[in-house]
Each structure stands twice: as C-alpha cells, then as structure tokens.
CSV table of C-alpha atoms in Angstrom, one decimal:
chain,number,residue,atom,x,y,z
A,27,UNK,CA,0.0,0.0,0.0
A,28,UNK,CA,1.6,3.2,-1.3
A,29,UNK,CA,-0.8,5.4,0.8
A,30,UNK,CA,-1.9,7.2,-2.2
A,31,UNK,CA,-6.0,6.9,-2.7
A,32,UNK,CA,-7.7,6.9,-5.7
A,33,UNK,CA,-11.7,7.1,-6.0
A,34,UNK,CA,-13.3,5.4,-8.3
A,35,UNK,CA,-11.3,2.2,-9.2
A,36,UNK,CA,-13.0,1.9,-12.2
A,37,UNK,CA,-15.7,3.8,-14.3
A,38,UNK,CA,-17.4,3.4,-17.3
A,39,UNK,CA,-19.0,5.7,-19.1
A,40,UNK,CA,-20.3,7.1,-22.3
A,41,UNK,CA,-18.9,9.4,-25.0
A,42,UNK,CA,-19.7,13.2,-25.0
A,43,UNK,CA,-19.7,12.6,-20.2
A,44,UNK,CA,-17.6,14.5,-18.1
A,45,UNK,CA,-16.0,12.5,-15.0
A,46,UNK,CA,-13.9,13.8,-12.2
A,47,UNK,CA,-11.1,11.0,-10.8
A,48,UNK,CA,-10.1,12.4,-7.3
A,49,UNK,CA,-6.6,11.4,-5.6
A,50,UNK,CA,-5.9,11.8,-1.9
A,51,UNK,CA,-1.9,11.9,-1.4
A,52,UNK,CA,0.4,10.5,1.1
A,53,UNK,CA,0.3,12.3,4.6
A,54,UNK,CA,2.8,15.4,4.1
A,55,UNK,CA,3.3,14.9,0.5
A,56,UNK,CA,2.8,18.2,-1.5
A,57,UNK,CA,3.4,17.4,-5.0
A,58,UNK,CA,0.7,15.1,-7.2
A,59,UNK,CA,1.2,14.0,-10.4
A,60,UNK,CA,-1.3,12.3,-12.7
A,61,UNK,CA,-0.6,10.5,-15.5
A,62,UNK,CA,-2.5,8.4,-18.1
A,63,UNK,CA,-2.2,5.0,-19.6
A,64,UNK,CA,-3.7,3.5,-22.2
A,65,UNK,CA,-3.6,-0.1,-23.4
A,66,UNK,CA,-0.1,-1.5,-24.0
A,67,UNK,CA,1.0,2.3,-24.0
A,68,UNK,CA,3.7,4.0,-22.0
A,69,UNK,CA,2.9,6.4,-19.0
A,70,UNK,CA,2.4,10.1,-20.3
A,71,UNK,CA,2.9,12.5,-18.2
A,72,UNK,CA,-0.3,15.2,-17.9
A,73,UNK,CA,0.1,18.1,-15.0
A,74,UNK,CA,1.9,18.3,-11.8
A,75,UNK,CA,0.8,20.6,-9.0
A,76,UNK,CA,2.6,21.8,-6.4
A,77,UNK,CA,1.1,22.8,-2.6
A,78,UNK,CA,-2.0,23.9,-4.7
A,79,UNK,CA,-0.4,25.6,-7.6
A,80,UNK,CA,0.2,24.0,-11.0
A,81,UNK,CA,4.0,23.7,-11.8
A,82,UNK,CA,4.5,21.6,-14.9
A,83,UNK,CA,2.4,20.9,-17.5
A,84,UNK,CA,2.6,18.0,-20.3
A,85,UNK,CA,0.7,16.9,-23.1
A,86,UNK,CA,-3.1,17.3,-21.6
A,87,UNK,CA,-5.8,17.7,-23.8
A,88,UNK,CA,-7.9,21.1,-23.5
A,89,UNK,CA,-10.8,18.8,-22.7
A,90,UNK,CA,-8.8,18.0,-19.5
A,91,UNK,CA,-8.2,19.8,-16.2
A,92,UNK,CA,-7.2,19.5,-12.8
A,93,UNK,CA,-6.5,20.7,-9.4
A,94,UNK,CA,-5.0,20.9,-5.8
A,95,UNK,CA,-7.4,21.6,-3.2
A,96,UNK,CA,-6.2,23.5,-0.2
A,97,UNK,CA,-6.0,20.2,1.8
A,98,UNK,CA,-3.9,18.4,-0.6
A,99,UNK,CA,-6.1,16.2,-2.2
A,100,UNK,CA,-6.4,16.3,-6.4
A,101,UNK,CA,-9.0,15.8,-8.5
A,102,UNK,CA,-9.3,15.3,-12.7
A,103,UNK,CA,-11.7,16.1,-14.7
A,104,UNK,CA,-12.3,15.1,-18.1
A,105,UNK,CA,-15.1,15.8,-20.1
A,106,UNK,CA,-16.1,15.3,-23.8
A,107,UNK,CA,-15.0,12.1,-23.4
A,108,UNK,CA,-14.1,10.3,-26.2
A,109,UNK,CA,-13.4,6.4,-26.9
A,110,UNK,CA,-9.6,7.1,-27.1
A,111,UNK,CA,-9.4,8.2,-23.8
A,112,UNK,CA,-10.3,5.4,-22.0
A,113,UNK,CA,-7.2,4.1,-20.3
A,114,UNK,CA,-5.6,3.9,-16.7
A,115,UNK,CA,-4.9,6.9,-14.8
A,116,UNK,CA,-2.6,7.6,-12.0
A,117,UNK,CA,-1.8,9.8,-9.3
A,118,UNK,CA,1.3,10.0,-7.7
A,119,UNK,CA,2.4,11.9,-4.9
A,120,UNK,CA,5.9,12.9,-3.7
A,121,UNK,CA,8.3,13.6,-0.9
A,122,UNK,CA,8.0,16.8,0.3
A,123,UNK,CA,11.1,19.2,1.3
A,124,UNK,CA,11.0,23.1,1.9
A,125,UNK,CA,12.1,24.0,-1.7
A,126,UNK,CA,10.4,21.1,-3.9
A,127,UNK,CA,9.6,17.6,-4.1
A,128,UNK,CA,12.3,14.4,-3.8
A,129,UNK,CA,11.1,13.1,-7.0
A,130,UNK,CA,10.3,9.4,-5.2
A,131,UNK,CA,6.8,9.3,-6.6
A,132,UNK,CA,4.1,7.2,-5.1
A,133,UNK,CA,1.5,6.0,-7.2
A,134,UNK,CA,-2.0,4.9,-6.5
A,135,UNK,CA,-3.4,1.7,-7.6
A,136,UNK,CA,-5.1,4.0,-10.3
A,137,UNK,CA,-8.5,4.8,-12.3
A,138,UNK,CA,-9.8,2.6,-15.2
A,139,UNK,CA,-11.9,4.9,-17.1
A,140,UNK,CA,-13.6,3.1,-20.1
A,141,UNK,CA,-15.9,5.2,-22.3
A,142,UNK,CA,-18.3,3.8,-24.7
B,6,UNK,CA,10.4,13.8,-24.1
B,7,UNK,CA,12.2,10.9,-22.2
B,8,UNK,CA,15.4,11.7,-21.9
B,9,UNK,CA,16.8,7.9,-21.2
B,10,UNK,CA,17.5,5.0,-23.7
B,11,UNK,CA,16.8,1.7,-22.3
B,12,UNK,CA,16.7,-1.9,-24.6
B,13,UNK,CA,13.0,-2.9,-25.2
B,14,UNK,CA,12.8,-6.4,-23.4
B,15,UNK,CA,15.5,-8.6,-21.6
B,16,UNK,CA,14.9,-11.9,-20.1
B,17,UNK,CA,17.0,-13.7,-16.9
B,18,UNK,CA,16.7,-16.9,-15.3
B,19,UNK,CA,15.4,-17.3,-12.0
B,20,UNK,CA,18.0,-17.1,-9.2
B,21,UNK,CA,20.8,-15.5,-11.3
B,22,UNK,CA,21.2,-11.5,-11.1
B,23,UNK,CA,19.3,-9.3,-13.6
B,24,UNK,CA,21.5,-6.1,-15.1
B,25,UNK,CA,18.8,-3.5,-16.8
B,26,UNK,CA,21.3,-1.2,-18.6
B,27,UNK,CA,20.4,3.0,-19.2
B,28,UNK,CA,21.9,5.3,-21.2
B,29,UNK,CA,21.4,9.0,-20.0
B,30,UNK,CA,24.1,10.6,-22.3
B,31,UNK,CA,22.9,13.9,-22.1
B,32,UNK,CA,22.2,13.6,-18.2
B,33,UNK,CA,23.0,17.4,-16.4
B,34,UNK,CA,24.9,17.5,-13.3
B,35,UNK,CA,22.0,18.2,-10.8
B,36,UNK,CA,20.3,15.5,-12.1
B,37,UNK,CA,19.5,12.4,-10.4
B,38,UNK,CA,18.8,8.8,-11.9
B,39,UNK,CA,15.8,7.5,-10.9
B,40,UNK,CA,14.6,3.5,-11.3
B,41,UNK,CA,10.9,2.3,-11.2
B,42,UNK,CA,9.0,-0.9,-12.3
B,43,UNK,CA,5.3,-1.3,-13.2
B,44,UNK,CA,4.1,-4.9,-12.7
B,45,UNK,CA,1.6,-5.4,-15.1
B,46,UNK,CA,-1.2,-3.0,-14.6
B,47,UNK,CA,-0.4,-1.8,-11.1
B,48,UNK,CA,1.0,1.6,-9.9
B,49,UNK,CA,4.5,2.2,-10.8
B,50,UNK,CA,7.1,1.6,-7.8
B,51,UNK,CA,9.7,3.5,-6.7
B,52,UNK,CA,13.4,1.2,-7.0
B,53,UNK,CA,15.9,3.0,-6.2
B,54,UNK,CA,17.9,6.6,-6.7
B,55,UNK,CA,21.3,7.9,-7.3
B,56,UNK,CA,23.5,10.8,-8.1
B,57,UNK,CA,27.3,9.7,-8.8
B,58,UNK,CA,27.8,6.8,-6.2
B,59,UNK,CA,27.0,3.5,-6.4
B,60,UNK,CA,23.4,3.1,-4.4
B,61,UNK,CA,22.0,-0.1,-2.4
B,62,UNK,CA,19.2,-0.9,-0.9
B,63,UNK,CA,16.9,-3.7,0.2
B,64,UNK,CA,15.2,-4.0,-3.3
B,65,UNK,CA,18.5,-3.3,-6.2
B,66,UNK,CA,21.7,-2.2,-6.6
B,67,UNK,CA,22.5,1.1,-8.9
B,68,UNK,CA,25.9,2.0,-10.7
B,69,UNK,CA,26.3,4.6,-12.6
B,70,UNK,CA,29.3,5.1,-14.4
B,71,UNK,CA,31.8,7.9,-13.9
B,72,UNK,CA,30.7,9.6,-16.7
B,73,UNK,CA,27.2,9.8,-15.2
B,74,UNK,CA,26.3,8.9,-19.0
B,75,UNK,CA,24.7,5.5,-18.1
B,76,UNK,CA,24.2,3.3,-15.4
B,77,UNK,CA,22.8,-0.4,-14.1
B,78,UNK,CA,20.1,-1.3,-12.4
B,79,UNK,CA,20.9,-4.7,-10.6
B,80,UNK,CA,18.0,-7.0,-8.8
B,81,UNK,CA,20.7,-9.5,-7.4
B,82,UNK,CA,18.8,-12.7,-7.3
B,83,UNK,CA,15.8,-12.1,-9.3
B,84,UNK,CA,12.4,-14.3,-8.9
B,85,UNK,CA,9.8,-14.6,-10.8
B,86,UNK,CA,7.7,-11.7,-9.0
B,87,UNK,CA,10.2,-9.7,-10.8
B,88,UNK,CA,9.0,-9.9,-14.4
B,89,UNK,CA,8.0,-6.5,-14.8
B,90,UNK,CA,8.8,-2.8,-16.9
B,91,UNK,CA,11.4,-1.2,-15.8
B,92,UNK,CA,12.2,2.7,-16.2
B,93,UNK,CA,14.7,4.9,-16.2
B,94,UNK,CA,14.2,8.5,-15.7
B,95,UNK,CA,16.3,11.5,-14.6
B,96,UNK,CA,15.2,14.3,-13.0
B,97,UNK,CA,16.7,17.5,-10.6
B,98,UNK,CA,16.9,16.8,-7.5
B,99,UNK,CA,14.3,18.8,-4.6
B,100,UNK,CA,12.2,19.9,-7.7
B,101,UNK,CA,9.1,21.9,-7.2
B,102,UNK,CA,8.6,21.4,-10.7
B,103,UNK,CA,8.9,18.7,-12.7
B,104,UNK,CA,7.8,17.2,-15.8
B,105,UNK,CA,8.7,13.4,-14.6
B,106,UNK,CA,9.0,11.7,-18.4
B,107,UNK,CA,8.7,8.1,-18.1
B,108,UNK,CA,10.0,6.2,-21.8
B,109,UNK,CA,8.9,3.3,-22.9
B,110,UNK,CA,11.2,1.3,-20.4
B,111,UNK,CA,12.4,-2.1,-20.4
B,112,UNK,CA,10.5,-5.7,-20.1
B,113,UNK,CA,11.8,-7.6,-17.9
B,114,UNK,CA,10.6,-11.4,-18.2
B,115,UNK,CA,12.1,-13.8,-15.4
B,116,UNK,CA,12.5,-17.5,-16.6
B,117,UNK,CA,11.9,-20.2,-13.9
C-alpha cells in the first residue's frame, strides 16, 4: 500500500460525459502528479501541481483539467469524453522538502476509465 | 520527451542477477537517476535513486558510471515476481517542478 488513494477504481461511461477522478496523497506529500495510460501504452505525463499551484504541464488535452485543493487532495476532470481516452490513470504523490519535491513518486493503484 | 535509452525487453533466469542497462548521455549535473518498475497493470514503484555513487538498498543495486552517461540497475537474485517494466528516468533533485517523463522502459521477463 503506497498510501496514495484513488476514487473510483473503475468507471465506465459514455462518449460526450464528463467525469472527475479524485486522488488523496500520502500524509505530508505536497506534490501530485497524474498521468495516463492506455492499453499496451507507455505512461504520459499530464500536469503536476505543487502545494495547490500548478507547476509543470505535459501533453493534456484542453478537454482536461485539474486541481489541488487546499488540503492536498487532487481531482481530474475530463469531459467530452471520447473512446480514445479510455485508459488507466494515476496519481502520484511525492516527498515533500521546503524547496520542492524528492522526485520518489508514489503512485496509487489507479482509475480505469472506459468510455463507450 | 524521455530523456533515457533503455533496450525494449531482456529476459533472466530465476536465481541469477538481472542487469537493466540505461543510457542518460545527455544527463546534467544536478540531475539524479531514478529506477521504477510497473508490474503489469499496477502503480509504478519507486526502485531506487542515485546521483554519482554506487546506491544499495533492500530491493536493487545502482551504478552509474563515472561519466554519469549511463548506469545499471541490478535486482541480485531475481524471482519470478520480478518480471515487470522497468524505467529509467532522470530528474533534478528537490524539484518543485517537474515534468517526470517516463520512456517506454524495459521488459523484464524472469525465466523459472
């Protein structure tokens, strides 16, 4: 157990929804990460946040946002969903120091998202 | 973009010691190497990290050359739980922001 939540496990839904995947982190940890999987496919990187703020960005569709709540926890949302973007997605949280994070990510057992 | 090369798949018989080779040639000097693995569809794990020196722990061994250009991930007597993807990834150090690029990685396969 990594200590990193995610809510739902799975979820299935249908083209043209919106869903919101939600991510509690590890006690202390200030950074999340959430990245997305698809089948047989590498982990891509979306957005990181950062003690609320956002702080790196990577290839995240316009259809897709996020956020840090004030107590820590992150949620996804994706809407217009389309069949391609069913796939597994993960949160991961990190190590906090006073300047950053130790880049020891923790990863949650993860979101299936299917859309029909 | 990923900014490791690692070989696709390797294979290693049970028992015997698995070396998972990465290349980092363009690696900076505040930037650490980082190891995880991904067994089948869980949540990556967190292996091991390392600046210059050699690094141990209870779960691998990491060498990086002197160069810093490359370095070894070793799982010393590997079982079968060990079949998994292993990646590479380097990254500063105490980062409050970070694009954490994971490749494609390598397949490990453990043979009984």
């Amino acid at each position: 157990d990594s200590g990193v939540t995610q809510t739902p496990k799975h979820l299935i839904t249908a083209t043209g929804q919106r869903v919101t995947l939600r991510c509690s982190p590890r006690s202390g940890d200030l950074s999340v990460y959430w990245y997305q999987q698809s089948l047989d496919q590498g982990l891509q990187f979306l957005i990181q946040y950062y003690n609320g703020e956002e702080r790196a960005k990577g290839n995240i569709l316009e259809r897709f946002s996020a956020q840090q709540f004030p107590d820590l926890h992150s949620e996804l949302n994706l809407s217009s969903l389309e069949l391609g973007d069913s796939a597994l997605y993960f949160c991961a949280s990190s190590v906090a120091t006073g300047t950053g994070d130790t880049g020891e990510l923790f990863f949650g057992e993860g979101s299936r998202l299917t859309v029909l | 973009d990923a900014k490791t090369t690692q070989p696709p798949s390797m294979d290693c018989a049970e028992g015997r010691a698995a070396n998972l080779p990465c290349n980092h040639s363009t690696i900076s000097g505040n930037e650490y190497v980082y190891w995880y693995r991904q067994i089948h569809s869980q949540g990556p794990q967190y292996i091991i990290h390392g600046l210059k020196n050699n690094e141990t722990n209870e779960m691998a061994s990491l060498i990086i050359t002197e160069d810093r250009k490359s370095s070894t991930l070793i799982l010393p007597h590997a079982t079968l739980r060990d079949t998994a993807v292993y990646y590479c990834i380097v990254r500063n150090y105490y980062s409050s922001a970070s694009k954490i690029i994971f490749g494609s990685g390598t397949r490990l396969s453990i043979r009984p």
